[in-house]
Short mmCIF file of C-alpha atoms in Angstrom, two decimals:
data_model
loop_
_atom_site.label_atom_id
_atom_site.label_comp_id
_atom_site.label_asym_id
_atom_site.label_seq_id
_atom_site.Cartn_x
_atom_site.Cartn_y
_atom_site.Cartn_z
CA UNK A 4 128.63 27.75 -79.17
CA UNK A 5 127.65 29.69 -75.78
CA UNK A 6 130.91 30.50 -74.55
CA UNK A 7 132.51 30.70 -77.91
CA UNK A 8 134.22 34.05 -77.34
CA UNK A 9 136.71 36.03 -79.55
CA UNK A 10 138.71 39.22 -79.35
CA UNK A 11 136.60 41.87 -80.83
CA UNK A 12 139.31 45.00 -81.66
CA UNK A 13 137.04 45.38 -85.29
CA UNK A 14 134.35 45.91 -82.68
CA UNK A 15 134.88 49.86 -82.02
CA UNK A 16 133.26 53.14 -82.84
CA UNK A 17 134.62 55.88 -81.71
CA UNK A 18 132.05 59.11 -80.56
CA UNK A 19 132.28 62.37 -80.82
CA UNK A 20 130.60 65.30 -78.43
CA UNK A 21 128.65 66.47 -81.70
CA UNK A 22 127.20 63.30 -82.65
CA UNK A 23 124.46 63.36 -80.32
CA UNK A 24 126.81 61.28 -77.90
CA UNK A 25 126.73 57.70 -79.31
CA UNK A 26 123.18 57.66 -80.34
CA UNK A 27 121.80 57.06 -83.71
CA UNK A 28 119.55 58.80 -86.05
CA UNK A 29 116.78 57.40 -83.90
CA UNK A 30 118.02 58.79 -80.68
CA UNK A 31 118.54 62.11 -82.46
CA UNK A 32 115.86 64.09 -81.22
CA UNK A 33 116.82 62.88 -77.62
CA UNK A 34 120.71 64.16 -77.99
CA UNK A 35 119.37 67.57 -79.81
CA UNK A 36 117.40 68.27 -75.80
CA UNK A 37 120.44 66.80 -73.96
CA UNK A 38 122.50 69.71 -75.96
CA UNK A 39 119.79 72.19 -75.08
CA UNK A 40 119.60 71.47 -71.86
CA UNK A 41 116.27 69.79 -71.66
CA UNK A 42 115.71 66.70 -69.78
CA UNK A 43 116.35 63.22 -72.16
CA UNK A 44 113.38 61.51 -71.02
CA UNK A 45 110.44 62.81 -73.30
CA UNK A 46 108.06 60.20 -72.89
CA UNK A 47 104.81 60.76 -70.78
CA UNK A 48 105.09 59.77 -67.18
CA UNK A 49 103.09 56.40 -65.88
CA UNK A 50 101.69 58.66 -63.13
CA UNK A 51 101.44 62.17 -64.82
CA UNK A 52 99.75 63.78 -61.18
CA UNK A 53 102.56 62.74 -59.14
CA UNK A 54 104.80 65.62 -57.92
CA UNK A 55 108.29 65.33 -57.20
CA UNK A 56 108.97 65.91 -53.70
CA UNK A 57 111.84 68.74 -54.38
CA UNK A 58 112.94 70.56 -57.84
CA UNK A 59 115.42 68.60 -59.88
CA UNK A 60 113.99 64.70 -58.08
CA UNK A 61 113.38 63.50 -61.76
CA UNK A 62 113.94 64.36 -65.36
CA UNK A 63 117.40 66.52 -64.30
CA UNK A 64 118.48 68.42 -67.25
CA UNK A 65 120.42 66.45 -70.37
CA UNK A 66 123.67 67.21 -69.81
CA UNK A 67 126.55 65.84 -72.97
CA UNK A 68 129.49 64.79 -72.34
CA UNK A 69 132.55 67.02 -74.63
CA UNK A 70 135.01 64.86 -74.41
CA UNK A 71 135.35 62.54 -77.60
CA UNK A 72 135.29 58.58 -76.74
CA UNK A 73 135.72 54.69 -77.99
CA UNK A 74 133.17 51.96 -77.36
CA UNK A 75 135.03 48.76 -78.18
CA UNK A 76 132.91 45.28 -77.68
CA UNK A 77 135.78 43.07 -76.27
CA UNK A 78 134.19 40.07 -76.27
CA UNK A 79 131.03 38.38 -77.04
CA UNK A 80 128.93 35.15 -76.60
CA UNK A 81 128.36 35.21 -72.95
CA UNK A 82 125.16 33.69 -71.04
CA UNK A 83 123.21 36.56 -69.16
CA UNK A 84 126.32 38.52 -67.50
CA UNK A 85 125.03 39.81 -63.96
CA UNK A 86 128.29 41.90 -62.62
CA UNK A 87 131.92 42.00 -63.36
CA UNK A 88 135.12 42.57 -61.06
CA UNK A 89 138.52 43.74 -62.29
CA UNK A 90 141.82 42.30 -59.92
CA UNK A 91 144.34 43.86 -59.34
CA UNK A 92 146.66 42.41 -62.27
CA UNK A 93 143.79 43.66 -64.52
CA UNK A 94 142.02 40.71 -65.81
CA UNK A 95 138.19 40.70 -65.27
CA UNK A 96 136.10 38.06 -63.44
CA UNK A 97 132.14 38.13 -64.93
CA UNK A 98 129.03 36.03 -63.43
CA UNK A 99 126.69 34.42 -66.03
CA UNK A 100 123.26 34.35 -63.86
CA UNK A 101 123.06 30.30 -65.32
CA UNK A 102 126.15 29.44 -62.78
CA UNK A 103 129.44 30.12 -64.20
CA UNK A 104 132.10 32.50 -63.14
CA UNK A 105 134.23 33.42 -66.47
CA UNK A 106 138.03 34.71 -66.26
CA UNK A 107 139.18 37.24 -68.92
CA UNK A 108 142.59 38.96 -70.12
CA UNK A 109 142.78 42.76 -69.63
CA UNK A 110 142.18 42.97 -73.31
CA UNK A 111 138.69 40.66 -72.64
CA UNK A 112 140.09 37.21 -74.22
CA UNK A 113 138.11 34.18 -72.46
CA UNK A 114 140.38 32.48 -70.23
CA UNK A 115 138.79 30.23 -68.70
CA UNK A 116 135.52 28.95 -66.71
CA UNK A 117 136.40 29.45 -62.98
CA UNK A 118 135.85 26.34 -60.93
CA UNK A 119 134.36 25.49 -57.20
CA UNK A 120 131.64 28.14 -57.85
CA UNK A 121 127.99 27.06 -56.02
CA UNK A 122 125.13 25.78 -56.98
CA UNK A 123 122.99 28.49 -57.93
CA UNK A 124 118.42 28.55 -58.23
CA UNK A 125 119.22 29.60 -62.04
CA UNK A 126 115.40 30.73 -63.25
CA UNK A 127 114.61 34.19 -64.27
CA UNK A 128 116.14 36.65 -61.97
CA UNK A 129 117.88 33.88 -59.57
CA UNK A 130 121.60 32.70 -60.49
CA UNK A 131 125.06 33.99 -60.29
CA UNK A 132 124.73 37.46 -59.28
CA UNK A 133 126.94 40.17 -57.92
CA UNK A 134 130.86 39.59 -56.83
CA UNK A 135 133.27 41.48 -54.61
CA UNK A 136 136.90 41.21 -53.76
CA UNK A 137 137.57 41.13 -50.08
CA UNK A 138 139.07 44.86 -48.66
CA UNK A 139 142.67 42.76 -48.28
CA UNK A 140 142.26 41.06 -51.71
CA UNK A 141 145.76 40.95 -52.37
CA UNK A 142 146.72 39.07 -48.94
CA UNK A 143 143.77 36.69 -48.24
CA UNK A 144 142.56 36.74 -52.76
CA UNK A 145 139.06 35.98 -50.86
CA UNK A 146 136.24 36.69 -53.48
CA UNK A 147 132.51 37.28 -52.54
CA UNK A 148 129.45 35.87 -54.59
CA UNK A 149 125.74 36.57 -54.21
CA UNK A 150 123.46 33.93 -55.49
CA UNK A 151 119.89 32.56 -55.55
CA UNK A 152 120.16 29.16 -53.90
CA UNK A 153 117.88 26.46 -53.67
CA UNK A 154 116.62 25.48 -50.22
CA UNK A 155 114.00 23.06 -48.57
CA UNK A 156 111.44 25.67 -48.19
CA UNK A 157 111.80 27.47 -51.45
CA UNK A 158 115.30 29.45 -52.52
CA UNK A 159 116.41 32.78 -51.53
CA UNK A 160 119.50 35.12 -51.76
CA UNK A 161 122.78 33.81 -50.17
CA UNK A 162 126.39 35.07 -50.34
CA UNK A 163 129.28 33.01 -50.15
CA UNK A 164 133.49 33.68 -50.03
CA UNK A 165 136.14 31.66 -51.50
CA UNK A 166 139.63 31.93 -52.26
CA UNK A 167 140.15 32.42 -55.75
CA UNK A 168 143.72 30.77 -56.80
CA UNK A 169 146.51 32.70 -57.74
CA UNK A 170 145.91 31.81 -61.54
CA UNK A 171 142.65 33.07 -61.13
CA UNK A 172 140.96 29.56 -62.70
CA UNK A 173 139.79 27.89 -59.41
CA UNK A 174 137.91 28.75 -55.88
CA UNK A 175 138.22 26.79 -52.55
CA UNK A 176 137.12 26.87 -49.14
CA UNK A 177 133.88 28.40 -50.16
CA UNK A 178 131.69 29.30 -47.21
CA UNK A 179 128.19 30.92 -46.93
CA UNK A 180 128.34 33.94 -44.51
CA UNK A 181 124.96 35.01 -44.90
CA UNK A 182 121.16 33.69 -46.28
CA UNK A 183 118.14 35.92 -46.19
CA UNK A 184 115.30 34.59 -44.99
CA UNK A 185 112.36 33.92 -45.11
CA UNK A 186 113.10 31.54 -47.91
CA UNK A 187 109.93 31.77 -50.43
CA UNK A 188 109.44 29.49 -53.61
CA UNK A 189 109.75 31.56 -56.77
CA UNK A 190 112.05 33.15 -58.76
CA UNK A 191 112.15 36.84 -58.53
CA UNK A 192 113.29 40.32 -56.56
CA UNK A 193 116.69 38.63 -54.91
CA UNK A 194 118.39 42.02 -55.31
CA UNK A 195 121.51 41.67 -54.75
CA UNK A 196 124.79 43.78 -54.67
CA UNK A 197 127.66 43.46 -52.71
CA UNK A 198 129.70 46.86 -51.60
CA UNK A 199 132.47 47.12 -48.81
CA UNK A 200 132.33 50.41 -46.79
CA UNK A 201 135.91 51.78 -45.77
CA UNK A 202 135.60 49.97 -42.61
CA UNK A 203 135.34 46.64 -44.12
CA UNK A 204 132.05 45.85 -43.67
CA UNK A 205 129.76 44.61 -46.42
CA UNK A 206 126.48 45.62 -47.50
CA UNK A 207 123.92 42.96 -49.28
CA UNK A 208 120.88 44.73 -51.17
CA UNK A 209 117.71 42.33 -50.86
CA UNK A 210 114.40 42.67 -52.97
CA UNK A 211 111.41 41.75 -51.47
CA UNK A 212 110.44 38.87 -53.78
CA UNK A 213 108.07 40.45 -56.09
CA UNK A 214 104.44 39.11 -54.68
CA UNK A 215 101.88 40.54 -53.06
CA UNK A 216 102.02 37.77 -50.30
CA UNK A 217 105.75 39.14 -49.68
CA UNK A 218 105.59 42.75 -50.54
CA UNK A 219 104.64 43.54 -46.91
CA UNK A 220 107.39 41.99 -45.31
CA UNK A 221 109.82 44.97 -46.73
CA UNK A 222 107.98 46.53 -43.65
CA UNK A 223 108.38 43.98 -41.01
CA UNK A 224 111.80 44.06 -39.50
CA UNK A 225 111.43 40.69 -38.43
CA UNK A 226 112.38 39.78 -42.11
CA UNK A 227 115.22 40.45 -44.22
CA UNK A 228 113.10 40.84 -47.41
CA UNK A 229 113.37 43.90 -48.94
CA UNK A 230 116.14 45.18 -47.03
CA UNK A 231 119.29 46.20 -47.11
CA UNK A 232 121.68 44.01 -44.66
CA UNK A 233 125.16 45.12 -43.14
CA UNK A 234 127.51 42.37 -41.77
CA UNK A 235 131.32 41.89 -41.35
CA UNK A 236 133.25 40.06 -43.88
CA UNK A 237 133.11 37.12 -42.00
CA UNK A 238 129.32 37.19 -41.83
CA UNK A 239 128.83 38.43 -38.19
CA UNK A 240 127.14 41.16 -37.36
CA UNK A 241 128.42 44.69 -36.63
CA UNK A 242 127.69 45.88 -32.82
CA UNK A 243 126.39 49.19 -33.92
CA UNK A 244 124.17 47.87 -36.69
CA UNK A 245 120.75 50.04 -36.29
CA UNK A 246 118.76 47.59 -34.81
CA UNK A 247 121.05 45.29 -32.82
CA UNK A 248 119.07 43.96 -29.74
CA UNK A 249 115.12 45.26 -30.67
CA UNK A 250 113.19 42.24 -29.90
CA UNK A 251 111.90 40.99 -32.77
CA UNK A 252 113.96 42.60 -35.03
CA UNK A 253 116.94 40.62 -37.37
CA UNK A 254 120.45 42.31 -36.61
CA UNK A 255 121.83 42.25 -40.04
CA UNK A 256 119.17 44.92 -40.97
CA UNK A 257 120.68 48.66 -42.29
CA UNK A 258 117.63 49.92 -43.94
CA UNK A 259 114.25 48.66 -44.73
CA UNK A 260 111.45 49.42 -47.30
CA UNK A 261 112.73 48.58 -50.68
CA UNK A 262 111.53 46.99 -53.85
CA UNK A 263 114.30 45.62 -55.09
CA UNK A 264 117.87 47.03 -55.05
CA UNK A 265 120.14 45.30 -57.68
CA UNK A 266 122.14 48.11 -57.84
CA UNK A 267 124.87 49.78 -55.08
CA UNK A 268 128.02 51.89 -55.11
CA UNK A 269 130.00 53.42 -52.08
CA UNK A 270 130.47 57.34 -52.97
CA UNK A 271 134.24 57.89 -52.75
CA UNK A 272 133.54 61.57 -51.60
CA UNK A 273 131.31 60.34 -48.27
CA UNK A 274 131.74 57.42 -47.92
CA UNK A 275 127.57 56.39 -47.74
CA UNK A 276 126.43 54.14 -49.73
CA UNK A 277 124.04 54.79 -52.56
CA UNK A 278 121.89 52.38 -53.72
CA UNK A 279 119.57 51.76 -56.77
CA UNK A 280 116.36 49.91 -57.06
CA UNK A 281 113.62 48.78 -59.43
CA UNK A 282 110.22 50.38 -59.06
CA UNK A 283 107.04 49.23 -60.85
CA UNK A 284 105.05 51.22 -63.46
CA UNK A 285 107.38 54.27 -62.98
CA UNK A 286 109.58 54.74 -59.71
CA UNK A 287 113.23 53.64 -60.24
CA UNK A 288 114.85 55.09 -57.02
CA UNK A 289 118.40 56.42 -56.36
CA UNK A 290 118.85 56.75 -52.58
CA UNK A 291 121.45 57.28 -49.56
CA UNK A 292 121.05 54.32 -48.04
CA UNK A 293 121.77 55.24 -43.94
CA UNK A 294 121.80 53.07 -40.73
CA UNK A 295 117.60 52.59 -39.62
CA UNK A 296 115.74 54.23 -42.14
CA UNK A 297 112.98 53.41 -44.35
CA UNK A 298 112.76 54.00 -47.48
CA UNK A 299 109.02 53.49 -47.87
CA UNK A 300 107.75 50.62 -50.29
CA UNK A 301 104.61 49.22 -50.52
CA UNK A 302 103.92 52.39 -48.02
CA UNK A 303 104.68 55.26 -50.66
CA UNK A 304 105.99 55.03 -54.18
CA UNK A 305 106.09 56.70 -57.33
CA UNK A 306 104.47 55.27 -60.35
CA UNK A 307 101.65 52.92 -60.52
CA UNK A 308 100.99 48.85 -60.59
CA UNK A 309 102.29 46.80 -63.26
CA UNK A 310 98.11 46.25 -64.03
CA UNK A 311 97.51 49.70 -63.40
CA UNK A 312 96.33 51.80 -60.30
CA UNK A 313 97.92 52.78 -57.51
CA UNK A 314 100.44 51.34 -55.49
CA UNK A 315 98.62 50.84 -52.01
CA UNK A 316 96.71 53.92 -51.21
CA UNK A 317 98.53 55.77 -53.73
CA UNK A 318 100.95 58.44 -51.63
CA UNK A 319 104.83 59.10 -52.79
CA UNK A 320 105.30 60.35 -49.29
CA UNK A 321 104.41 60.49 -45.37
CA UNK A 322 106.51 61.50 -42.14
CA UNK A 323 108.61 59.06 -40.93
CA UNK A 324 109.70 58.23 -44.84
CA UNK A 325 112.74 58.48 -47.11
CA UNK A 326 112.62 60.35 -50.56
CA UNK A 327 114.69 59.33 -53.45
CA UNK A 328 117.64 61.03 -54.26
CA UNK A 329 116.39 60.95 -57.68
CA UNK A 330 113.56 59.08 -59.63
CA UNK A 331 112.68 57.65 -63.33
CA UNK A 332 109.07 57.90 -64.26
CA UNK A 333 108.94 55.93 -66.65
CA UNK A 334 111.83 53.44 -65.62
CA UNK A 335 114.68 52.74 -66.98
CA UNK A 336 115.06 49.25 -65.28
CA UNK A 337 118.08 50.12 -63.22
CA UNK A 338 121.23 47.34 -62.61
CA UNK A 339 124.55 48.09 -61.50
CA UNK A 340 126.17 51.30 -60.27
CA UNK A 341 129.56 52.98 -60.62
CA UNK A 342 130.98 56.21 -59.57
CA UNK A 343 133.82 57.67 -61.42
CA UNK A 344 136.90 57.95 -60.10
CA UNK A 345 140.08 58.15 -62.85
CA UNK A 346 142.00 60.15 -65.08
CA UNK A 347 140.08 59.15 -68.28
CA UNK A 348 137.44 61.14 -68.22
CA UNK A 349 138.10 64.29 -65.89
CA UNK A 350 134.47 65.60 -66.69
CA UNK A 351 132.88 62.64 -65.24
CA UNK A 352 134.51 63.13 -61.99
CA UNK A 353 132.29 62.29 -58.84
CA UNK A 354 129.27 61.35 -61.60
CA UNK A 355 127.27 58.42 -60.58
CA UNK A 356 126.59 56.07 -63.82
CA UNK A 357 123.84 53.47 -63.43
CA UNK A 358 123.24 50.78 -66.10
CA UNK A 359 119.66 50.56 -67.51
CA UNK A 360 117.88 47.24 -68.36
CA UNK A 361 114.87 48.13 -70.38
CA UNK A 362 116.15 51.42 -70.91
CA UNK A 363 119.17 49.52 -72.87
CA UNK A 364 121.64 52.61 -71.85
CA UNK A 365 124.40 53.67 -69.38
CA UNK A 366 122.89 56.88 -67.60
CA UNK A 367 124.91 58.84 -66.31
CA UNK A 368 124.12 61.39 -63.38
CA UNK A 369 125.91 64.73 -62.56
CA UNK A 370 125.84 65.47 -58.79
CA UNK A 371 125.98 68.38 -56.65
CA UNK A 372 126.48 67.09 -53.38
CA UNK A 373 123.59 65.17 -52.63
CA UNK A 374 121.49 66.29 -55.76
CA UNK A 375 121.16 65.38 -59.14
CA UNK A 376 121.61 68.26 -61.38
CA UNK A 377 122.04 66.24 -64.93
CA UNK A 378 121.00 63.24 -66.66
CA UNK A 379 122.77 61.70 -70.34
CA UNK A 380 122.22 58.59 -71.74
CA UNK A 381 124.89 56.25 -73.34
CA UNK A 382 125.16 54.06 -75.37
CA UNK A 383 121.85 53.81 -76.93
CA UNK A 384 123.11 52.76 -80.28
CA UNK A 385 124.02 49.57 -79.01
CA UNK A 386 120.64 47.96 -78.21
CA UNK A 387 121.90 46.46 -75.21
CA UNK A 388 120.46 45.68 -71.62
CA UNK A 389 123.38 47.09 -69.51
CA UNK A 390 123.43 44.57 -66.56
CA UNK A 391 126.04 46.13 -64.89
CA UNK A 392 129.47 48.67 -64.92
CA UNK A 393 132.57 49.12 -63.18
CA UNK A 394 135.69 51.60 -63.57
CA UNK A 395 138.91 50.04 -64.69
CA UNK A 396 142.20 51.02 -62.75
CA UNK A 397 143.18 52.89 -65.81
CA UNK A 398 139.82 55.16 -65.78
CA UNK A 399 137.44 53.30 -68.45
CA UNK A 400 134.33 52.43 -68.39
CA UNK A 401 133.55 48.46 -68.60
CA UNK A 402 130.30 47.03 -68.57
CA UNK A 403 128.23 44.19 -69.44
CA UNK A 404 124.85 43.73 -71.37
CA UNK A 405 122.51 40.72 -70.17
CA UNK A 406 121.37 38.84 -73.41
CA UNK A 407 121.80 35.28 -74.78
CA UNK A 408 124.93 36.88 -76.62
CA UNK A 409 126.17 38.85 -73.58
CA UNK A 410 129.19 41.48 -74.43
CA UNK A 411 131.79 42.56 -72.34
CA UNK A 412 132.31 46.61 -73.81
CA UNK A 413 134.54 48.77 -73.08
CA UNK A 414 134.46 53.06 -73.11
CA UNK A 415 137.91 54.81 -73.06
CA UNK A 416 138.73 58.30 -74.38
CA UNK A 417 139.62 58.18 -78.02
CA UNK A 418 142.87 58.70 -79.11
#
């Protein structure tokens, strides 16, 4: 059965810092440069005369982490996972992309299938997507969802809040705060994460669809494809949003000139918001997403088309233009983002961890301020797509792998 999901506690393997940090005899060679320093990603770039704009922009060195850890599969059997949201008693709220919003115990038993959730464009990349609790969660227990949902003109990415019930099983008074439009009829780039600044305002990550007929429009401010959007939590619109009152321009906008951000995380030392988004053929991006800037797709990219060639007129940069924090050439096929904050794992302290897709790992990225200074790769031995990861209040590592048998895994230290 889909949903037939059992406590996994025989599920666990426990890894040491000298056994090439959870990957397999395969992945060998990979941990043996991590320990020496050397970047992990050995495989020829997609675009091999493309120049990072600054030293240390892609393949940082492998970094591994010492301390010894436990990856425990929880629970199992779940339908494409998209994100997953810890409340504050501890038990976990997951999105399946087909529709359903699952609730589980702290120790990931399957509690039950959460009702009132909306009716979601579930094909390929639409569905269920991201969640967030509302900044006063524990006095209004309102609960944000990001969706593909179907419309007259086509489908497009829409957010709704609800109030979740105080047994966590049911949602009411759901209400759609915000719909990006143009709507456009098929089933691809939606984004979509959903992070609250310390102000209480909420940032949606768009894509820009995917086709060439809507690629462009990640330029056009009259659009909010390929964007990044900034509201209040009731869905209006911030007075000092960048482009409040330009003619022609929609107000929600924060930044424009993305591909397709499905992954976001507020850094807990600044404050900004960091976002991460597919690229094609090469050209994952980490970036600092600020108020008005563009970040520069289809204008300048790294990597190459999907077919082959360039993107555009092939240029990774031009004034006026954002750079990447950090880039993967080739991709890893970036989803969610996390930075640590707890008292597992005091090594990973400030590090930003991003889960890869068709990279099937958890990367984690050591920062220096506003820099990337190392790269290591977990969970490789798994052979999962990691859709998505959050911190637990107690300072593990949760995430969730998008497959027909989804798991819900858990990293804590061991012992």
């Amino acid at each position: 059965m889909r949903h037939a999901l059992a406590l996994l506690a025989a599920s666990t393997l426990v890894v040491s810092a000298t056994a090439c940090n959870g990957q397999e005899a395969s992945n060998a060679e990979a941990g043996d440069r991590a320990q020496r320093g050397e970047p992990v990603e050995s495989r020829p770039a997609n675009a091999p005369d493309q120049t990072p704009a600054f030293a240390g922009q892609t393949r940082a060195p492998g970094v591994v982490t010492q301390a010894a850890y436990t990856v425990t599969t929880v629970a199992e059997g779940l339908d494409h996972p998209w994100a997953l949201q810890q409340l504050p008693g501890g038990q976990w709220l997951v999105t399946e992309r087909t529709g359903a919003l699952v609730l589980f115990s702290p120790e990931g038993e399957r509690l039950a299938t959460v009702t009132g959730t909306p009716a979601v464009h579930a094909d390929r990349q639409g569905g269920l997507l991201d969640l967030a609790l509302s900044p006063d969660f524990a006095t209004d227990r309102l609960v944000y969802l990001s969706y593909a949902e179907d419309r007259d003109d086509g489908n497009g990415t829409s957010v709704a809040r609800a109030r979740l019930s105080d047994d966590g099983r049911s949602l009411s008074d759901l209400e759609v705060i915000f719909r990006a439009y143009p709507s456009y009829s098929n089933s691809m780039h939606y984004g979509s994460r959903l992070v609250f600044d310390r102000e209480g305002r909420l940032y949606v990550t768009l894509g820009e669809r995917s086709d060439l007929a809507t690629r462009p429009q990640a330029q056009d401010l009259s659009s909010h494809l390929g964007k990044i959007i900034r509201i209040n939590a009731d869905g209006s619109i911030p007075a000092d949003n960048p482009f409040v009152g330009q003619d022609g321009a929609r107000p929600e906008i924060w930044s424009l000139g993305h591909r397709n951000v499905q992954g976001a995380a507020l850094n807990p030392a600044t404050g900004r918001l960091w976002s991460v988004e597919h690229g094609a053929r090469g050209g994952d991006e980490v970036n600092i997403a600020r108020g008005g800037l563009n970040y520069g797709w289809p204008t300048i990219a790294y990597g190459v088309e999907y077919r082959g060639g360039d993107i555009g007129e092939g240029q990774t940069a031009r004034a006026g233009l954002e750079q990447p924090v950090y880039y993967w050439d080739p991709v890893i096929a970036p989803g969610g983002a996390a930075f640590y904050q707890g008292e597992g794992f005091p090594e990973w302290q400030g590090d930003l961890f991003v889960s890869g897709l068709g990279g099937a790992h958890l990367a984690r990225l050591v920062l220096e301020g506003d820099r990337v200074v190392g790269e290591e790769r977990l969970l490789t031995d798994q052979d999962q797509r990691i859709r998505d990861v959050q911190v637990a209040a107690d300072g593990s590592l949760w995430v969730v792998t998008d497959e027909d048998n989804g798991r819900l895994m858990r990293i804590t230290p061991a012992g």
